[in-house]
mmCIF file of C-alpha atoms and ligand atoms in Angstrom:
data_model
loop_
_atom_site.group_PDB
_atom_site.id
_atom_site.type_symbol
_atom_site.label_atom_id
_atom_site.label_comp_id
_atom_site.label_asym_id
_atom_site.label_seq_id
_atom_site.Cartn_x
_atom_site.Cartn_y
_atom_site.Cartn_z
ATOM 1 C CA MET A 1 -10.869 3.236 10.451
ATOM 2 C CA SER A 2 -9.722 5.743 11.854
ATOM 3 C CA LEU A 3 -9.941 9.535 10.315
ATOM 4 C CA VAL A 4 -7.344 12.047 11.323
ATOM 5 C CA LEU A 5 -6.235 15.796 10.351
ATOM 6 C CA ALA A 6 -2.441 16.336 10.301
ATOM 7 C CA LEU A 7 -0.843 19.837 10.353
ATOM 8 C CA GLU A 8 2.638 20.377 9.394
ATOM 9 C CA THR A 9 4.397 23.584 10.034
ATOM 10 C CA SER A 10 8.273 22.715 11.541
ATOM 11 C CA CYS A 11 9.862 24.700 8.629
ATOM 12 C CA ASP A 12 9.113 26.517 5.250
ATOM 13 C CA GLU A 13 5.951 24.299 4.384
ATOM 14 C CA THR A 14 2.092 25.028 5.847
ATOM 15 C CA ALA A 15 0.603 21.728 5.301
ATOM 16 C CA ALA A 16 -2.922 19.510 6.383
ATOM 17 C CA ALA A 17 -3.908 16.464 5.301
ATOM 18 C CA VAL A 18 -6.648 14.038 5.896
ATOM 19 C CA LEU A 19 -6.169 10.788 5.700
ATOM 20 C CA GLU A 20 -8.428 7.680 6.672
ATOM 21 C CA GLY A 21 -7.143 4.256 8.175
ATOM 22 C CA THR A 22 -3.467 3.951 7.094
ATOM 23 C CA SER A 23 -4.350 4.607 2.983
ATOM 24 C CA ARG A 24 -7.179 6.416 1.958
ATOM 25 C CA VAL A 25 -6.044 10.322 1.258
ATOM 26 C CA LEU A 26 -9.022 12.371 1.798
ATOM 27 C CA ALA A 27 -6.885 15.640 1.233
ATOM 28 C CA GLY A 28 -3.181 16.743 1.006
ATOM 29 C CA VAL A 29 -2.575 20.293 0.495
ATOM 30 C CA VAL A 30 1.496 21.934 0.841
ATOM 31 C CA TYR A 31 1.638 25.909 1.047
ATOM 32 C CA SER A 32 5.256 26.712 0.354
ATOM 33 C CA GLN A 33 7.103 29.720 1.739
ATOM 34 C CA ILE A 34 10.291 29.134 -0.240
ATOM 35 C CA GLU A 35 9.525 32.441 -2.081
ATOM 36 C CA GLU A 36 9.691 34.020 1.095
ATOM 37 C CA HIS A 37 12.282 32.824 2.369
ATOM 38 C CA ALA A 38 14.752 32.953 -0.325
ATOM 39 C CA ALA A 39 15.725 36.879 -0.319
ATOM 40 C CA TYR A 40 17.156 36.020 2.621
ATOM 41 C CA GLY A 41 19.375 33.081 1.230
ATOM 42 C CA GLY A 42 18.089 30.691 3.818
ATOM 43 C CA VAL A 43 14.449 30.099 6.391
ATOM 44 C CA VAL A 44 14.058 32.982 9.206
ATOM 45 C CA PRO A 45 12.253 31.365 11.683
ATOM 46 C CA GLU A 46 10.118 34.596 12.556
ATOM 47 C CA VAL A 47 9.207 34.869 8.844
ATOM 48 C CA ALA A 48 8.263 31.389 8.500
ATOM 49 C CA SER A 49 6.429 31.733 12.123
ATOM 50 C CA ARG A 50 4.156 34.347 10.963
ATOM 51 C CA SER A 51 3.604 33.184 7.642
ATOM 52 C CA HIS A 52 2.018 29.829 8.973
ATOM 53 C CA LEU A 53 0.202 31.789 11.042
ATOM 54 C CA GLU A 54 -0.955 33.683 8.067
ATOM 55 C CA ALA A 55 -1.726 30.484 6.033
ATOM 56 C CA LEU A 56 -3.477 28.061 8.432
ATOM 57 C CA PRO A 57 -6.971 29.004 8.517
ATOM 58 C CA SER A 58 -7.526 29.272 4.468
ATOM 59 C CA LEU A 59 -5.127 25.892 4.234
ATOM 60 C CA LEU A 60 -7.538 23.903 7.172
ATOM 61 C CA GLU A 61 -10.653 25.200 4.742
ATOM 62 C CA GLU A 62 -9.377 24.108 1.833
ATOM 63 C CA THR A 63 -8.347 20.566 3.805
ATOM 64 C CA LEU A 64 -11.446 19.647 4.759
ATOM 65 C CA THR A 65 -13.397 21.020 1.711
ATOM 66 C CA ARG A 66 -11.712 18.723 -0.239
ATOM 67 C CA SER A 67 -12.078 15.851 2.077
ATOM 68 C CA GLY A 68 -15.702 15.976 2.310
ATOM 69 C CA LYS A 69 -15.182 15.922 6.322
ATOM 70 C CA THR A 70 -16.338 17.810 8.992
ATOM 71 C CA LEU A 71 -13.716 18.311 11.960
ATOM 72 C CA SER A 72 -16.317 16.656 14.350
ATOM 73 C CA GLU A 73 -16.301 13.609 11.954
ATOM 74 C CA MET A 74 -12.320 12.729 12.896
ATOM 75 C CA ASP A 75 -11.500 10.770 15.486
ATOM 76 C CA ALA A 76 -7.825 12.109 16.016
ATOM 77 C CA PHE A 77 -6.066 15.162 15.444
ATOM 78 C CA ALA A 78 -2.119 15.549 14.875
ATOM 79 C CA ALA A 79 0.601 17.493 14.349
ATOM 80 C CA THR A 80 4.579 17.593 14.096
ATOM 81 C CA THR A 81 6.311 19.207 17.705
ATOM 82 C CA GLY A 82 9.610 18.254 16.376
ATOM 83 C CA PRO A 83 12.519 18.542 15.483
ATOM 84 C CA GLY A 84 12.090 22.005 13.393
ATOM 85 C CA LEU A 85 12.030 25.747 14.252
ATOM 86 C CA ALA A 86 10.596 26.410 17.164
ATOM 87 C CA PRO A 87 8.409 29.283 16.221
ATOM 88 C CA ALA A 88 7.389 27.410 13.566
ATOM 89 C CA LEU A 89 6.248 24.362 15.118
ATOM 90 C CA LEU A 90 4.492 25.828 17.902
ATOM 91 C CA VAL A 91 2.097 27.352 15.511
ATOM 92 C CA GLY A 92 0.768 23.810 13.963
ATOM 93 C CA ALA A 93 1.511 22.203 17.429
ATOM 94 C CA ASN A 94 -0.807 24.601 18.903
ATOM 95 C CA ALA A 95 -3.730 24.433 16.320
ATOM 96 C CA GLY A 96 -3.577 20.610 16.498
ATOM 97 C CA ARG A 97 -4.046 20.774 20.348
ATOM 98 C CA GLY A 98 -6.455 23.459 19.963
ATOM 99 C CA LEU A 99 -8.961 21.501 17.430
ATOM 100 C CA ALA A 100 -8.495 18.489 19.271
ATOM 101 C CA ALA A 101 -9.478 20.025 22.545
ATOM 102 C CA GLY A 102 -12.556 21.575 20.377
ATOM 103 C CA ALA A 103 -13.763 18.574 19.108
ATOM 104 C CA GLY A 104 -13.114 16.986 21.899
ATOM 105 C CA LYS A 105 -10.654 13.925 20.331
ATOM 106 C CA PRO A 106 -7.323 12.943 20.940
ATOM 107 C CA PHE A 107 -4.343 14.992 20.511
ATOM 108 C CA LEU A 108 -0.994 13.129 18.837
ATOM 109 C CA ALA A 109 2.231 14.835 18.477
ATOM 110 C CA ILE A 110 4.222 13.886 15.706
ATOM 111 C CA ASN A 111 8.076 13.910 14.885
ATOM 112 C CA HIS A 112 8.674 14.921 11.559
ATOM 113 C CA ILE A 113 11.898 12.607 11.174
ATOM 114 C CA GLU A 114 9.166 9.554 12.218
ATOM 115 C CA GLY A 115 7.414 10.968 9.155
ATOM 116 C CA HIS A 116 9.672 11.111 6.527
ATOM 117 C CA LEU A 117 11.247 7.944 7.858
ATOM 118 C CA LEU A 118 8.607 5.507 7.261
ATOM 119 C CA SER A 119 7.092 7.656 3.969
ATOM 120 C CA PRO A 120 8.029 5.326 1.706
ATOM 121 C CA PHE A 121 5.519 3.012 2.986
ATOM 122 C CA PHE A 122 3.091 5.337 3.063
ATOM 123 C CA GLY A 123 -0.091 3.561 2.672
ATOM 124 C CA ASP A 124 0.867 -0.160 3.964
ATOM 125 C CA PRO A 125 -0.644 -1.064 7.000
ATOM 126 C CA GLU A 126 2.780 -2.334 8.158
ATOM 127 C CA ILE A 127 6.744 -1.532 7.978
ATOM 128 C CA PRO A 128 8.780 -3.913 6.909
ATOM 129 C CA PRO A 129 12.007 -4.584 8.398
ATOM 130 C CA HIS A 130 14.465 -1.883 6.509
ATOM 131 C CA VAL A 131 17.515 0.353 6.657
ATOM 132 C CA ALA A 132 16.391 3.972 6.294
ATOM 133 C CA LEU A 133 18.445 7.015 4.826
ATOM 134 C CA VAL A 134 16.750 10.169 5.632
ATOM 135 C CA VAL A 135 18.127 13.183 3.545
ATOM 136 C CA SER A 136 16.792 16.220 4.014
ATOM 137 C CA GLY A 137 17.946 20.211 4.129
ATOM 138 C CA GLY A 138 18.369 19.496 8.001
ATOM 139 C CA HIS A 139 19.204 15.920 8.624
ATOM 140 C CA THR A 140 20.852 12.942 7.357
ATOM 141 C CA LEU A 141 20.414 9.944 9.879
ATOM 142 C CA LEU A 142 20.431 6.329 8.848
ATOM 143 C CA PHE A 143 18.470 3.766 11.260
ATOM 144 C CA ASP A 144 17.564 0.086 10.950
ATOM 145 C CA VAL A 145 13.881 -0.345 11.501
ATOM 146 C CA THR A 146 12.778 -3.827 12.442
ATOM 147 C CA GLY A 147 8.854 -2.692 12.597
ATOM 148 C CA PHE A 148 7.119 0.479 13.614
ATOM 149 C CA ARG A 149 7.885 2.349 16.436
ATOM 150 C CA ASP A 150 10.954 -0.197 16.674
ATOM 151 C CA TYR A 151 13.810 1.775 15.553
ATOM 152 C CA LYS A 152 17.749 2.130 15.850
ATOM 153 C CA LEU A 153 19.771 4.838 14.634
ATOM 154 C CA LEU A 154 22.872 3.470 13.160
ATOM 155 C CA GLY A 155 24.596 6.587 11.880
ATOM 156 C CA ARG A 156 23.925 10.415 11.750
ATOM 157 C CA THR A 157 26.079 13.507 10.003
ATOM 158 C CA LEU A 158 28.296 14.969 12.784
ATOM 159 C CA ASP A 159 27.866 18.632 10.779
ATOM 160 C CA ASP A 160 26.079 19.502 7.616
ATOM 161 C CA ALA A 161 23.160 17.511 6.782
ATOM 162 C CA ALA A 162 23.341 16.289 2.833
ATOM 163 C CA GLY A 163 20.326 19.060 2.147
ATOM 164 C CA GLU A 164 22.483 21.878 3.677
ATOM 165 C CA ALA A 165 25.362 20.928 1.987
ATOM 166 C CA PHE A 166 23.697 20.977 -1.482
ATOM 167 C CA ASP A 167 22.108 24.520 -0.415
ATOM 168 C CA LYS A 168 25.853 26.171 1.020
ATOM 169 C CA VAL A 169 27.726 25.081 -2.024
ATOM 170 C CA ALA A 170 24.432 26.229 -4.551
ATOM 171 C CA LYS A 171 25.062 29.599 -2.714
ATOM 172 C CA LEU A 172 28.721 29.725 -3.568
ATOM 173 C CA LEU A 173 27.854 29.079 -7.156
ATOM 174 C CA GLY A 174 25.299 32.121 -6.953
ATOM 175 C CA LEU A 175 22.419 29.242 -7.491
ATOM 176 C CA GLY A 176 20.088 30.766 -5.178
ATOM 177 C CA TYR A 177 17.827 29.163 -2.515
ATOM 178 C CA PRO A 178 17.554 25.923 -1.833
ATOM 179 C CA GLY A 179 20.021 24.897 -4.045
ATOM 180 C CA GLY A 180 19.721 21.228 -4.100
ATOM 181 C CA ALA A 181 17.365 20.803 -7.521
ATOM 182 C CA ALA A 182 19.838 23.389 -8.999
ATOM 183 C CA ILE A 183 22.500 21.734 -8.869
ATOM 184 C CA GLU A 184 21.240 18.277 -9.962
ATOM 185 C CA ARG A 185 19.938 20.409 -13.519
ATOM 186 C CA LEU A 186 23.720 21.608 -13.884
ATOM 187 C CA ALA A 187 25.191 18.631 -12.988
ATOM 188 C CA ALA A 188 23.257 16.970 -15.532
ATOM 189 C CA GLN A 189 25.265 18.546 -18.178
ATOM 190 C CA GLY A 190 28.951 18.184 -16.817
ATOM 191 C CA ASP A 191 31.809 15.613 -16.263
ATOM 192 C CA SER A 192 31.271 13.975 -12.315
ATOM 193 C CA ASN A 193 35.234 12.605 -13.099
ATOM 194 C CA LYS A 194 36.379 15.931 -13.395
ATOM 195 C CA ILE A 195 37.515 17.257 -10.411
ATOM 196 C CA ALA A 196 37.986 15.302 -7.468
ATOM 197 C CA PHE A 197 36.438 16.614 -4.268
ATOM 198 C CA PRO A 198 37.238 14.996 -1.196
ATOM 199 C CA ARG A 199 34.666 11.898 -0.384
ATOM 200 C CA GLY A 200 33.802 12.550 3.673
ATOM 201 C CA MET A 201 34.310 9.544 5.845
ATOM 202 C CA LEU A 202 33.621 7.117 3.256
ATOM 203 C CA GLU A 203 36.632 5.213 4.882
ATOM 204 C CA SER A 204 35.579 5.667 8.346
ATOM 205 C CA GLY A 205 34.545 2.067 9.094
ATOM 206 C CA ASP A 206 31.221 3.489 11.091
ATOM 207 C CA LEU A 207 28.143 4.723 9.188
ATOM 208 C CA ASP A 208 28.520 8.311 10.408
ATOM 209 C CA PHE A 209 28.829 10.990 7.658
ATOM 210 C CA SER A 210 30.510 14.589 7.453
ATOM 211 C CA PHE A 211 29.836 16.916 4.391
ATOM 212 C CA SER A 212 31.221 20.194 5.903
ATOM 213 C CA GLY A 213 34.854 19.456 4.122
ATOM 214 C CA MET A 214 33.383 18.636 0.949
ATOM 215 C CA LYS A 215 31.832 22.011 0.791
ATOM 216 C CA THR A 216 34.970 23.775 2.653
ATOM 217 C CA SER A 217 36.689 22.226 -0.848
ATOM 218 C CA VAL A 218 34.249 23.082 -3.127
ATOM 219 C CA ARG A 219 34.848 26.788 -1.331
ATOM 220 C CA TYR A 220 38.501 26.413 -1.918
ATOM 221 C CA PHE A 221 38.232 25.167 -5.739
ATOM 222 C CA LEU A 222 36.137 27.964 -6.660
ATOM 223 C CA GLN A 223 38.779 30.472 -4.621
ATOM 224 C CA LYS A 224 41.103 29.649 -7.413
ATOM 225 C CA GLY A 225 39.080 30.955 -10.197
ATOM 226 C CA PHE A 226 36.301 29.522 -12.195
ATOM 227 C CA ARG A 227 34.227 30.264 -15.610
ATOM 228 C CA PRO A 228 30.767 29.965 -15.920
ATOM 229 C CA GLU A 229 30.879 27.146 -18.205
ATOM 230 C CA ASP A 230 32.809 25.238 -15.442
ATOM 231 C CA LEU A 231 29.261 25.305 -13.261
ATOM 232 C CA PRO A 232 28.250 22.109 -15.007
ATOM 233 C CA ASP A 233 31.320 20.014 -14.027
ATOM 234 C CA ILE A 234 31.836 21.469 -10.678
ATOM 235 C CA CYS A 235 28.082 20.610 -9.695
ATOM 236 C CA ALA A 236 28.531 17.268 -11.248
ATOM 237 C CA SER A 237 31.633 16.748 -9.141
ATOM 238 C CA PHE A 238 30.537 17.769 -5.984
ATOM 239 C CA GLN A 239 27.416 16.071 -6.412
ATOM 240 C CA GLU A 240 28.987 12.660 -7.041
ATOM 241 C CA ALA A 241 31.246 12.492 -4.273
ATOM 242 C CA VAL A 242 27.974 13.605 -2.183
ATOM 243 C CA ILE A 243 26.198 10.517 -3.278
ATOM 244 C CA GLU A 244 28.802 8.392 -3.545
ATOM 245 C CA VAL A 245 29.047 8.381 0.978
ATOM 246 C CA LEU A 246 25.154 8.428 0.707
ATOM 247 C CA ALA A 247 24.557 5.309 -1.338
ATOM 248 C CA SER A 248 27.793 3.809 0.255
ATOM 249 C CA LYS A 249 26.775 4.139 3.479
ATOM 250 C CA LEU A 250 23.432 3.213 2.838
ATOM 251 C CA THR A 251 24.098 -0.142 1.333
ATOM 252 C CA SER A 252 26.617 -1.215 3.942
ATOM 253 C CA ALA A 253 24.182 -0.627 6.613
ATOM 254 C CA ALA A 254 21.614 -2.619 4.575
ATOM 255 C CA ARG A 255 24.284 -5.517 4.120
ATOM 256 C CA LYS A 256 25.738 -5.053 7.881
ATOM 257 C CA CYS A 257 21.793 -5.778 9.344
ATOM 258 C CA GLY A 258 21.046 -8.434 6.731
ATOM 259 C CA ARG A 259 18.182 -6.482 5.861
ATOM 260 C CA SER A 260 16.772 -7.088 1.662
ATOM 261 C CA VAL A 261 15.002 -3.480 1.891
ATOM 262 C CA ALA A 262 16.705 -0.285 1.948
ATOM 263 C CA THR A 263 14.622 3.074 1.817
ATOM 264 C CA LEU A 264 15.565 6.715 0.669
ATOM 265 C CA SER A 265 13.487 9.352 2.088
ATOM 266 C CA GLY A 266 13.625 13.614 2.710
ATOM 267 C CA GLY A 267 13.948 16.265 -0.015
ATOM 268 C CA VAL A 268 17.763 14.964 -1.305
ATOM 269 C CA SER A 269 15.483 11.510 -1.970
ATOM 270 C CA PHE A 270 14.651 13.909 -5.283
ATOM 271 C CA ASN A 271 17.581 13.959 -6.479
ATOM 272 C CA ALA A 272 17.458 11.323 -9.711
ATOM 273 C CA ARG A 273 21.078 10.420 -9.282
ATOM 274 C CA LEU A 274 20.635 9.817 -6.239
ATOM 275 C CA VAL A 275 18.206 7.213 -6.394
ATOM 276 C CA GLU A 276 19.969 5.811 -9.548
ATOM 277 C CA ARG A 277 23.481 5.231 -7.354
ATOM 278 C CA ALA A 278 21.683 4.050 -4.693
ATOM 279 C CA SER A 279 19.743 1.407 -6.608
ATOM 280 C CA GLU A 280 22.886 0.238 -8.517
ATOM 281 C CA LEU A 281 24.814 -0.456 -5.512
ATOM 282 C CA LEU A 282 21.999 -2.306 -3.542
ATOM 283 C CA ALA A 283 21.455 -4.350 -6.342
ATOM 284 C CA LYS A 284 24.620 -6.042 -6.588
ATOM 285 C CA HIS A 285 23.466 -7.458 -2.986
ATOM 286 C CA ASN A 286 19.962 -8.382 -4.354
ATOM 287 C CA ILE A 287 18.655 -5.623 -1.850
ATOM 288 C CA GLN A 288 15.605 -3.592 -3.348
ATOM 289 C CA LEU A 289 15.183 0.234 -2.892
ATOM 290 C CA GLN A 290 12.558 2.139 -2.133
ATOM 291 C CA VAL A 291 11.992 5.615 -2.013
ATOM 292 C CA ALA A 292 8.631 7.557 -1.397
ATOM 293 C CA LYS A 293 6.431 9.570 -3.743
ATOM 294 C CA PRO A 294 7.616 12.565 -5.023
ATOM 295 C CA ALA A 295 4.982 14.433 -3.286
ATOM 296 C CA LEU A 296 5.515 12.795 0.093
ATOM 297 C CA ARG A 297 9.426 13.832 -0.147
ATOM 298 C CA THR A 298 9.621 17.255 1.131
ATOM 299 C CA ASP A 299 8.017 18.174 3.978
ATOM 300 C CA ASN A 300 4.198 17.500 3.702
ATOM 301 C CA ALA A 301 1.346 16.273 5.868
ATOM 302 C CA LEU A 302 0.372 13.354 4.884
ATOM 303 C CA MET A 303 3.299 11.371 6.031
ATOM 304 C CA ILE A 304 2.388 12.743 9.608
ATOM 305 C CA ALA A 305 -1.206 11.556 9.201
ATOM 306 C CA TYR A 306 0.249 8.481 8.074
ATOM 307 C CA VAL A 307 2.485 8.096 11.622
ATOM 308 C CA ALA A 308 -1.077 8.699 13.342
ATOM 309 C CA ALA A 309 -2.839 6.726 11.670
ATOM 310 C CA LEU A 310 -0.434 3.650 12.229
ATOM 311 C CA SER A 311 0.284 4.692 15.906
ATOM 312 C CA LEU A 312 -3.210 4.267 16.128
ATOM 313 C CA SER A 313 -4.174 0.527 14.110
ATOM 314 C CA PHE A 314 -1.223 -0.648 16.128
ATOM 315 C CA ASP A 315 -2.700 0.847 19.574
ATOM 316 C CA LYS A 316 1.131 2.210 20.213
ATOM 317 C CA PRO A 317 1.338 4.547 23.056
ATOM 318 C CA MET A 318 0.224 8.150 21.967
ATOM 319 C CA ASN A 319 2.642 10.662 22.635
ATOM 320 C CA THR A 320 0.231 13.079 23.960
ATOM 321 C CA LYS A 321 3.070 15.575 25.509
ATOM 322 C CA THR A 322 2.037 19.180 25.587
ATOM 323 C CA ASP A 323 5.758 20.994 24.477
ATOM 324 C CA ILE A 324 7.423 20.870 21.476
ATOM 325 C CA SER A 325 11.073 19.372 20.771
ATOM 326 C CA PRO A 326 13.045 21.595 18.584
ATOM 327 C CA ASN A 327 16.006 19.514 18.169
ATOM 328 C CA PHE A 328 16.565 15.376 17.254
ATOM 329 C CA ASP A 329 17.070 13.450 20.122
ATOM 330 C CA PRO A 330 18.327 9.906 18.867
ATOM 331 C CA LEU A 331 17.388 8.427 22.776
ATOM 332 C CA THR A 332 14.234 9.765 22.787
ATOM 333 C CA PHE A 333 13.232 9.376 19.422
ATOM 334 C CA PRO A 334 10.296 8.678 18.111
ATOM 335 C CA ASN A 335 8.959 10.784 20.731
HETATM 336 O O1 KG4 B 1 12.791 17.355 3.428
HETATM 337 P P1 KG4 B 1 13.165 18.897 2.748
HETATM 338 O O2 KG4 B 1 11.779 19.235 2.075
HETATM 339 O O3 KG4 B 1 12.880 19.471 3.827
HETATM 340 C C1 KG4 B 1 13.336 19.434 4.977
HETATM 341 O O4 KG4 B 1 12.766 18.809 5.917
HETATM 342 O O5 KG4 B 1 14.997 20.019 5.505
HETATM 343 O O6 KG4 B 1 14.555 18.958 2.369
HETATM 344 C C2 KG4 B 1 14.762 19.963 1.540
HETATM 345 C C3 KG4 B 1 15.898 19.880 0.995
HETATM 346 C C4 KG4 B 1 16.938 20.873 0.639
HETATM 347 O O7 KG4 B 1 18.516 20.841 1.264
HETATM 348 C C5 KG4 B 1 16.801 20.727 -0.510
HETATM 349 O O8 KG4 B 1 18.243 21.481 -1.319
HETATM 350 C C6 KG4 B 1 17.168 19.521 -1.075
HETATM 351 O O9 KG4 B 1 16.273 19.445 0.125
HETATM 352 N N1 KG4 B 1 16.610 18.803 -2.359
HETATM 353 C C7 KG4 B 1 17.546 18.363 -3.356
HETATM 354 C C8 KG4 B 1 17.551 18.697 -4.492
HETATM 355 N N2 KG4 B 1 15.962 19.367 -4.460
HETATM 356 C C9 KG4 B 1 15.739 18.656 -2.756
HETATM 357 N N3 KG4 B 1 18.964 17.903 -2.664
HETATM 358 C C10 KG4 B 1 19.491 17.432 -4.487
HETATM 359 N N4 KG4 B 1 18.908 17.238 -5.551
HETATM 360 C C11 KG4 B 1 17.636 17.616 -5.650
HETATM 361 N N5 KG4 B 1 17.530 17.334 -6.677
HETATM 362 ZN ZN1 ZN B 2 11.265 17.516 6.252
#
């Protein structure tokens, strides 16, 4: 059974993990930088990069101590090499490559999106056929998955990511960064039928998304003036609009592809109303919803280690490229 040490530094979390086989978690540690970026209202790449560099040595030490293993016992080292912020990616990718060279073991370059994509099955030795919606702060991607490393992109956002729309609306409402969780908390006390925000591309007939118009309609609504006591209704109405599109398109995709399993992953899958609405719509067609464990929904290194472990167990060609890829490229994914 393989022993893998993985690093994740693509955005504002510095994370490391040690995984034995595809399921035995020996260590998984995440240092969040959110507070460092909150003052700027978003992630600042240079701040993220410096912070990863500073955090990595103690993070590695803590991870190794918890795992009870040494570097020389690892069979392989893995790191996220994209997509993400270039200065941030470089820190983990270079560290991973250096550790691998030092230990004389292979280095596996892992795609961050593949990490999120497979996270609902974390621990399983195989990936069943399913459709998957990856919804994070940077991405909204819908895939048909036949098995490990057999992915077809069905749709994606044409502008903002779903999490980005939550964050931008939260900023307009003065709720701070990141704002998804704050919107969900307020929405719980509001009436989602109060304001009819548009459901972007709900009737487009394809599986793409658009959230920027929904954010703009919130801005126009706010320009007319609002009272603090209106906040719960605004949050609930906006959240429901976004969720309706996400849940409907996931369901359409599963039906179109004839899949009996659908998944949600990425930071936005923390949203309990999204999970509730998606399972409701999917259940009507006997499709089962699988969501990653909470600790695996935001950025972490266990999901990266899991992809690395699967690629070792299936003997799928390893991605050993020596560069980072900051942008998501549907043509080469998952490389
Ligand atoms: O996956 P993630 O940690 O980072 C990226 O790879 O982007 O996702 C972070 C995103 C942020 O946009 C955040 O606002 C959103 O996930 N998010 C939520 C909730 N919790 C986090 N969005 C809606 N509802 C939530 N409860
Ligand atoms: Zn992510």
